[in-house]
CSV table of C-alpha atoms and ligand atoms in Angstrom, one decimal:
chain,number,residue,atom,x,y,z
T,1129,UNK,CA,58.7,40.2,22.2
T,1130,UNK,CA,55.0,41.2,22.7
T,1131,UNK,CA,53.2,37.3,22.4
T,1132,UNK,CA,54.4,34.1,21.0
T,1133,UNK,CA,51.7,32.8,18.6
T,1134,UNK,CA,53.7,30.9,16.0
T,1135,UNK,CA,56.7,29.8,14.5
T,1136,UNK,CA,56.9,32.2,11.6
T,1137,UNK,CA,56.4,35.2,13.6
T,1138,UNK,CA,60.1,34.6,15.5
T,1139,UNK,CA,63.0,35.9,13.7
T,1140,UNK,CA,66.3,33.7,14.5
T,1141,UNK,CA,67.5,35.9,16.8
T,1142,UNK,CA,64.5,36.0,18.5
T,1143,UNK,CA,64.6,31.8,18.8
T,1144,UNK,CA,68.3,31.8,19.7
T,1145,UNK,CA,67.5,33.8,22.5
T,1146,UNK,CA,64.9,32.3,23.7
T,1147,UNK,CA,66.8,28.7,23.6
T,1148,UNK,CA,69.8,30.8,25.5
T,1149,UNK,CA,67.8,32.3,27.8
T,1150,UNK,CA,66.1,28.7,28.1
T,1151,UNK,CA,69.7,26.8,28.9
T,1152,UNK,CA,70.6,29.5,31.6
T,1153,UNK,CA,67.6,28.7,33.3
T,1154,UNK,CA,67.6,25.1,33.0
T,1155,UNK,CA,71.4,25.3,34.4
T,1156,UNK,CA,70.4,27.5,37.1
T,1157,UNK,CA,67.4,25.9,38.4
T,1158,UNK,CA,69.5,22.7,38.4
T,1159,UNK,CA,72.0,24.6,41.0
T,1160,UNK,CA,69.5,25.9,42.8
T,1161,UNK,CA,69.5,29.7,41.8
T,1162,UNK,CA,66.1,30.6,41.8
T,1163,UNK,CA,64.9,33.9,40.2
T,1164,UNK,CA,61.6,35.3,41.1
T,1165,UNK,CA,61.5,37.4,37.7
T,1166,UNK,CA,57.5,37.3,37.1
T,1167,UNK,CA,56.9,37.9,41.4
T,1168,UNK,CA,53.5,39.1,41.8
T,1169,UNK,CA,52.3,38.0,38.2
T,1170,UNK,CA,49.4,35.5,37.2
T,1171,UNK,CA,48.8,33.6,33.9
T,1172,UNK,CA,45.6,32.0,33.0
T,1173,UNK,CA,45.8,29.2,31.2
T,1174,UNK,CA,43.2,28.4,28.9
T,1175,UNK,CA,42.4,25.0,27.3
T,1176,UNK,CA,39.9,23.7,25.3
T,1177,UNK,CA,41.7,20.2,24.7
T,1178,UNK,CA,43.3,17.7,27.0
T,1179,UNK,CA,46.8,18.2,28.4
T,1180,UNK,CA,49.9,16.9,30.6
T,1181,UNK,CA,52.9,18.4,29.7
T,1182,UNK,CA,51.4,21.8,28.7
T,1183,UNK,CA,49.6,22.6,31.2
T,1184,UNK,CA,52.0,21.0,34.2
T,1185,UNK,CA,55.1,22.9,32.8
T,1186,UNK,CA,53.5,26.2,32.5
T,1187,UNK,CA,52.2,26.0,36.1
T,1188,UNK,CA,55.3,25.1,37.8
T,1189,UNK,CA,57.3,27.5,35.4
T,1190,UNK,CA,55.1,29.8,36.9
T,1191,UNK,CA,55.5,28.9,40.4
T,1192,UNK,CA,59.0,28.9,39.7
T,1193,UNK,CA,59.7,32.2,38.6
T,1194,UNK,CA,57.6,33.8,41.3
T,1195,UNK,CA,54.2,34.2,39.9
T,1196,UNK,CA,51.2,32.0,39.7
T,1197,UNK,CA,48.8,30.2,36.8
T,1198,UNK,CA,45.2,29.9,37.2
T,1199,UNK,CA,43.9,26.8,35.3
T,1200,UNK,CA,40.8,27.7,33.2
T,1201,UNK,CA,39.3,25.1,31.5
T,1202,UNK,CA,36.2,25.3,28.8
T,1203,UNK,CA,34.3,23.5,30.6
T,1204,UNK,CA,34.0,26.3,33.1
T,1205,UNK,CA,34.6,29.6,31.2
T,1206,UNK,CA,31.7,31.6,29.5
T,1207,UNK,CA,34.1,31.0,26.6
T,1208,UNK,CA,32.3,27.5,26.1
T,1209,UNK,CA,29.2,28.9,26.2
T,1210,UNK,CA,29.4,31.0,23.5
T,1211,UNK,CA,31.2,34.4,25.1
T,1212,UNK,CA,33.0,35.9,22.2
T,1213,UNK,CA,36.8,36.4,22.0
T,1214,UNK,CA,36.9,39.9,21.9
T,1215,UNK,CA,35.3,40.2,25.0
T,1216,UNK,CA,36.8,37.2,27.2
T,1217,UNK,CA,40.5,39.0,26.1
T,1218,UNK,CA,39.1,42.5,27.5
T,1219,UNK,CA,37.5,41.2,30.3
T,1220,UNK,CA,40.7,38.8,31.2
T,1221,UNK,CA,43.3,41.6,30.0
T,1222,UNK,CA,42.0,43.3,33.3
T,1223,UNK,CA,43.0,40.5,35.8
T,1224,UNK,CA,46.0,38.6,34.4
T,1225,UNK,CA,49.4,39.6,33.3
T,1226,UNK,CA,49.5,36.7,30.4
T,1227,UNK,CA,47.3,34.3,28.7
T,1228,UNK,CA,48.3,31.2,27.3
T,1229,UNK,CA,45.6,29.6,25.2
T,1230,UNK,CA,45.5,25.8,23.6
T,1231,UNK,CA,42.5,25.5,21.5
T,1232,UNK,CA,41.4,24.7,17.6
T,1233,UNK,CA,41.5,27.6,16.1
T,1234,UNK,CA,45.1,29.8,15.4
T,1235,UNK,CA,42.5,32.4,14.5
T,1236,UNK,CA,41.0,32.6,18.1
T,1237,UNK,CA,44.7,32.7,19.6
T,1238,UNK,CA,45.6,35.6,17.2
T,1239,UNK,CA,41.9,37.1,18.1
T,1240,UNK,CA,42.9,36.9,22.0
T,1241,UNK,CA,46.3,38.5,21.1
T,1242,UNK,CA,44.3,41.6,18.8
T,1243,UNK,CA,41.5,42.0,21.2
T,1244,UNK,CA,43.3,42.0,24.6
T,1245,UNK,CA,46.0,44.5,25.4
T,1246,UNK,CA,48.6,41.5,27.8
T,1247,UNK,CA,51.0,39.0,26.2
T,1248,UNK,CA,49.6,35.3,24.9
T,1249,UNK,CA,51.3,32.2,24.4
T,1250,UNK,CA,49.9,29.9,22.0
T,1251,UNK,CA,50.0,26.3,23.8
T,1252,UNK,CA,49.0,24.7,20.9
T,1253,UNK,CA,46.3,25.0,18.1
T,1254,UNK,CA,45.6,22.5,15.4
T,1255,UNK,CA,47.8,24.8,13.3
T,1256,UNK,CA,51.1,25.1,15.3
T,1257,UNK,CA,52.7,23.9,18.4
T,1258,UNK,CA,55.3,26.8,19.3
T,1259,UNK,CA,56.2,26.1,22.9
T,1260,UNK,CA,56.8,22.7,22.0
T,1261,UNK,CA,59.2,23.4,18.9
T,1262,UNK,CA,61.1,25.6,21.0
T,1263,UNK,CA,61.5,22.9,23.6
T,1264,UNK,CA,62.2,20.5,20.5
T,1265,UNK,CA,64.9,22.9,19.0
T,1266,UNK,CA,66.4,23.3,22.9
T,1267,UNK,CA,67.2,19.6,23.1
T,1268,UNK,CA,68.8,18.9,19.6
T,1269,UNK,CA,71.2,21.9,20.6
T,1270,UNK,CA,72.0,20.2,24.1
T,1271,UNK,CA,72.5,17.0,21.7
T,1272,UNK,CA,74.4,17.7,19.5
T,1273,UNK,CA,75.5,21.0,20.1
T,1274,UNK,CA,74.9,22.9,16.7
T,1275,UNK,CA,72.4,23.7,14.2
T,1276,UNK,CA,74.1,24.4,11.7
T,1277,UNK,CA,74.9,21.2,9.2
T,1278,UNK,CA,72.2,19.0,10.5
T,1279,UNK,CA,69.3,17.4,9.1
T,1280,UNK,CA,66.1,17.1,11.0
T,1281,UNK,CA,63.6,15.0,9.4
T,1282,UNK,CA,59.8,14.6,10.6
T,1283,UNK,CA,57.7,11.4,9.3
T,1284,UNK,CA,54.1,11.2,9.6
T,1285,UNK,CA,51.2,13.8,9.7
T,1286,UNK,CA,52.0,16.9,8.1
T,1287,UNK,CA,50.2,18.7,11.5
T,1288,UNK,CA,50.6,21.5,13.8
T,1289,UNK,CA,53.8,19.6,15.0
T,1290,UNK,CA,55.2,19.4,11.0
T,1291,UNK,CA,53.9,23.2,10.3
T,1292,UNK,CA,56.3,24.3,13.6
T,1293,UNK,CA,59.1,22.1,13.1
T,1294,UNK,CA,59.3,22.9,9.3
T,1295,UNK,CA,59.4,26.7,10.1
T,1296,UNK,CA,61.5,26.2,13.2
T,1297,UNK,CA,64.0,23.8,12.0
T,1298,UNK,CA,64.6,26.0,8.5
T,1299,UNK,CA,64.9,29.3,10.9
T,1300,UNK,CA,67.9,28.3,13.0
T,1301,UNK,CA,69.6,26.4,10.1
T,1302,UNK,CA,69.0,23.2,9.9
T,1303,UNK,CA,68.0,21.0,6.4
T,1304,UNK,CA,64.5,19.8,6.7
T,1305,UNK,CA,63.3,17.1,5.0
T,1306,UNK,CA,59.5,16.0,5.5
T,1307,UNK,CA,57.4,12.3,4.5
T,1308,UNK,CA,53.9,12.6,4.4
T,1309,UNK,CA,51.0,10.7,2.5
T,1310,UNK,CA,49.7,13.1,0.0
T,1311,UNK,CA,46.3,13.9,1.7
T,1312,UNK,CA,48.2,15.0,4.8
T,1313,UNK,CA,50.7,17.8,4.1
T,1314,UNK,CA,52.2,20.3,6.2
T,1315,UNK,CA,49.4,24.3,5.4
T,1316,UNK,CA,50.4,25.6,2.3
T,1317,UNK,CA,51.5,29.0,4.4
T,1318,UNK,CA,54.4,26.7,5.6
T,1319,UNK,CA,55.2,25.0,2.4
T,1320,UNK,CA,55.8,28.5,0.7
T,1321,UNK,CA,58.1,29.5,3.7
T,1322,UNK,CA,60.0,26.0,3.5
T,1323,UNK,CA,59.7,26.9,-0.3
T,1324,UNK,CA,62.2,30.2,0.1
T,1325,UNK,CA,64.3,28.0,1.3
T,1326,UNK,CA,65.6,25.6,-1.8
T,1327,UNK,CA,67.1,22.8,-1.2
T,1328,UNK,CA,67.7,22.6,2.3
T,1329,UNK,CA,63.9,21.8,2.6
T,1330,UNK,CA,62.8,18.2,1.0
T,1331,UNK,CA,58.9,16.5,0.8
T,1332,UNK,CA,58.6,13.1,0.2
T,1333,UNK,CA,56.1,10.5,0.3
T,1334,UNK,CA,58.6,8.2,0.9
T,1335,UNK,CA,60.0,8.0,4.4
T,1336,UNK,CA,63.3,6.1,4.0
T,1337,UNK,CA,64.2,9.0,1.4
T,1338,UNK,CA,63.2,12.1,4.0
T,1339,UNK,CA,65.3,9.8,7.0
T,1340,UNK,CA,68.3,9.1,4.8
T,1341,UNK,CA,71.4,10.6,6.3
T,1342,UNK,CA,69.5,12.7,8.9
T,1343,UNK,CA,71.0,13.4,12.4
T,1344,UNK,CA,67.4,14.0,14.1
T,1345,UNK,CA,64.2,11.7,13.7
T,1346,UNK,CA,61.0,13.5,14.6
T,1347,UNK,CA,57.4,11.9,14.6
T,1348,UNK,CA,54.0,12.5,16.1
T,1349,UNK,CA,50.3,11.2,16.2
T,1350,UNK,CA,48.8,10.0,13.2
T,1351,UNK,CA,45.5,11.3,14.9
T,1352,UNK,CA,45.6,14.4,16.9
T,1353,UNK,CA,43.5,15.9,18.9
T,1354,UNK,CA,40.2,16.6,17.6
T,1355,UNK,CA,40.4,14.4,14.6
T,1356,UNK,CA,39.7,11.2,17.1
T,1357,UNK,CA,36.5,10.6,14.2
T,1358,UNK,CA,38.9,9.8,11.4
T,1359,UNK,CA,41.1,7.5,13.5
T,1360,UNK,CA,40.2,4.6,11.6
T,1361,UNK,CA,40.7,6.2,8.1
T,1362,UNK,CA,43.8,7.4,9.4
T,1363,UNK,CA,45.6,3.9,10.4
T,1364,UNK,CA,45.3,3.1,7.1
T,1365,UNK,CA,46.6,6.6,5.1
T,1366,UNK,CA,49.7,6.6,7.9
T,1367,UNK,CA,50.5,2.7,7.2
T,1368,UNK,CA,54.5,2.9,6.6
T,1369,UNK,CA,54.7,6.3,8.0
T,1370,UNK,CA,56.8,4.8,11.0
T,1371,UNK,CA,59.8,5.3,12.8
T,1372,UNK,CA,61.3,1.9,12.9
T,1373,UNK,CA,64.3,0.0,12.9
T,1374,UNK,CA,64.7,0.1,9.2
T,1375,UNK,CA,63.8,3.9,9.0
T,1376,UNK,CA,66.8,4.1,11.9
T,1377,UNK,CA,69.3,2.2,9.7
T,1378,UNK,CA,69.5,4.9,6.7
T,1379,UNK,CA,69.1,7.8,9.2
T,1380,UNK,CA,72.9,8.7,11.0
T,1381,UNK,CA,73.8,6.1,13.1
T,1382,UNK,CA,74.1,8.7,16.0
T,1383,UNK,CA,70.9,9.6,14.8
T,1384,UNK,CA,68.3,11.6,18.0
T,1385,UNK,CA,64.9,10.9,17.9
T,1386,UNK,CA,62.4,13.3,18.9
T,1387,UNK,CA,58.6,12.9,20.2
T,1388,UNK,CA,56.4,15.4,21.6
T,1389,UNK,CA,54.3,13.0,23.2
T,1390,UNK,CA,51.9,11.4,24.2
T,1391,UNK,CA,53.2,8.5,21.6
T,1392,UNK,CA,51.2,5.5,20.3
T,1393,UNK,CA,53.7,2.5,20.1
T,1394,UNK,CA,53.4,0.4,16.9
T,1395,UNK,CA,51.7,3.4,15.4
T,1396,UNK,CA,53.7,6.4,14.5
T,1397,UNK,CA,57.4,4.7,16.3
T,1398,UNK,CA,58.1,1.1,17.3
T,1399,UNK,CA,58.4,0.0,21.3
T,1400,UNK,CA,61.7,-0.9,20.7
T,1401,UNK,CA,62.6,2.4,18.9
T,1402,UNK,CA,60.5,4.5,21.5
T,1403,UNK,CA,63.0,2.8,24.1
T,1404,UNK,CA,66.0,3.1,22.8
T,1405,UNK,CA,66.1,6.9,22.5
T,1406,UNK,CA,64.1,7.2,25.5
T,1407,UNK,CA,66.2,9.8,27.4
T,1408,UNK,CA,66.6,12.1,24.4
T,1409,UNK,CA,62.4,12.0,24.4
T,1410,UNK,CA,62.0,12.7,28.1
T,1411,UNK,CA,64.7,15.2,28.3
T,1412,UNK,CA,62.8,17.0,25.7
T,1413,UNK,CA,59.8,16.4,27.5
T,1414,UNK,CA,61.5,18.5,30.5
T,1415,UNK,CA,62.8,21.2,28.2
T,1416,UNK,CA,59.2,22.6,27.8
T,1417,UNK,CA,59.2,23.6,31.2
T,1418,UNK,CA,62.7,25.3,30.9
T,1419,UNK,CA,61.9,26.9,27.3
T,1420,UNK,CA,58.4,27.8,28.6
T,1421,UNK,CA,60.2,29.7,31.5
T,1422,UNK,CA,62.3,31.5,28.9
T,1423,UNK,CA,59.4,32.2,26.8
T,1424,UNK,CA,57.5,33.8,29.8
T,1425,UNK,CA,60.4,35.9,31.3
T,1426,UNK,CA,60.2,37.4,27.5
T,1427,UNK,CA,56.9,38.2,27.1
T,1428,UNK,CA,56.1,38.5,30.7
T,1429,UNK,CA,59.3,39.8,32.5
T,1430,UNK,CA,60.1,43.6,33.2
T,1431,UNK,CA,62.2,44.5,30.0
T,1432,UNK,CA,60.3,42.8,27.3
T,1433,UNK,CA,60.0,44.7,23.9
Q,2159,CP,N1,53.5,17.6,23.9
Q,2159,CP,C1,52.4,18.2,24.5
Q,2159,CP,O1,52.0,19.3,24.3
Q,2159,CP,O2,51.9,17.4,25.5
Q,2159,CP,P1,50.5,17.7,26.3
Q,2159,CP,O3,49.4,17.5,25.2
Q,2159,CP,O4,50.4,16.7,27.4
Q,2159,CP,O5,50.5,19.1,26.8
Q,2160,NVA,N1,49.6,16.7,17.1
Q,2160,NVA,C1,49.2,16.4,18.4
Q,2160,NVA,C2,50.2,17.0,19.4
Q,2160,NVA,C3,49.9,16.8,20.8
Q,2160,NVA,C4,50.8,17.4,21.7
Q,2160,NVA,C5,47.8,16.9,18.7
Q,2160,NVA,O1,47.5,18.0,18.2
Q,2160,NVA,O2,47.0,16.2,19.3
């Protein structure tokens, strides 16, 4: 595995290894077996938008596995002065040993990847959210132990979070069903993936018919990053588009529910929901640093095709 841009790159076997690779180092560090696979290795970390879990999970991830991340924000780079991607991913290909990159555009993350000759990681773009999806797709197996059989359901902004989940979610096995307003569905690109798929895909405007049944409940911001102008316009398109109690009562009653953070309460999930399925949410939370890990040892680590 060369980079890890987006979901629909990954074959299956590719994810499942990841998520195995991921488990063994989560048990592992847990029982204090430390493996120094990227010794001697730096990652820069690029971000042109705000971050917690991103940017503290890749760090220590790093630290952990022997290596070190330097955090390079816009603010600082010649990139946010107008220094064009081909030449920052020479220039950087030079120093580093990886890049991961969380910015706007998926075309300057796939630009780094073309132009620069080491390994990137996308850590978000307003298209996709990888890393987090394969953190996602770590905790519902830890759940509930299988793929296979489920159905994952996502209600709210058909976003970078929907796009990866969609593709993710179809790719190990898993029925997908998706409730959006109309004005806010999931890129086209990922509806005619999810559209190979028949029936075992499902989009709704109606989000007690997407929930019905389903074993994992998945939300996010009805605003994300970079969109903060339409916030407004947005409370209003997303009213109803809200993990509740009543959304809770058609969905399994052992139901998960899954949040990539941060969350808005009383927006896109209830307090009281939020709460409730509060350690399934911050163990997923964790699992980005131990999928992250996984991720890096494949792109990064000594044997990676
Ligand atoms: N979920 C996620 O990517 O969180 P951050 O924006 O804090 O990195
Ligand atoms: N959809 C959100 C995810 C944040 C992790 C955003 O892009 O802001």
């Amino acid at each position: 595995m060369k980079n890890l841009l987006k979901m629909l790159d990954l074959s299956r076997e590719e994810i499942i290894d990841i998520l195995n690779l991921a488990d063994q180092l989560k048990y592992e560090q847990k029982n204090g077996i430390e493996h120094k696979i990227l010794k001697g290795k730096t990652l820069g970390m690029i971000f042109q938008k705000s971050s917690t879990r991103t940017r503290v999970s890749f760090e220590t991830g790093m630290y952990q596995l022997g290596g070190q991340a330097l955090f390079l924000s816009n603010r600082d780079l010649q990139i946010g002065r107008g220094e064009p991607v081909q030449d920052t991913a020479r220039v950087l290909s030079r120093y580093l040993d990886g890049i991961m990159i969380r910015t706007f555009e998926q075309k300057e993350v796939e630009d780094l990847a073309y132009y620069g000759s080491i390994p990137v990681i996308n850590g978000l773009t307003d298209f996709c959210h990888p890393c987090q999806v394969l953190a996602d797709l770590m905790t519902i197996r830890e759940f509930k132990g299988r793929f296979d059989g489920l159905k994952m359901c996502y209600i709210g902004d058909g976003n970078n979070m929907a796009n990866s989940l969609i593709v993710g979610g179809l790719k190990v096995g898993m029925n997908v069903s998706i409730a959006c307003p109309v004005d806010y569905r999931p890129a086209n690109v990922v509806l005619d993936f999810a559209a190979g798929y028949g029936d075992k895909f499902m989009m709704t405007t109606e989000p007690l018919e997407a929930a019905k049944g389903a074993d994992v409940v998945f939300t996010d911001v009805w605003t994300s990053m970079g969109e903060e102008g339409e916030t407004e316009k947005r409370k209003i398109a997303f009213e109803g588009y809200q993990i509740n109690d009543e959304v809770m009562a058609v969905a399994k009653p052992d139901a998960m529910v899954q949040h990539c953070l941060p969350a808005h309460r009383e927006e896109e999930i209830t307090e009281k929901v939020f709460e409730a399925h509060a350690d399934e949410i911050f163990e997923e939370a964790e699992n980005r640093l131990h999928a992250q890990k996984a991720v890096m040892v494949k792109v990064m680590g000594e044997n990676q095709e």
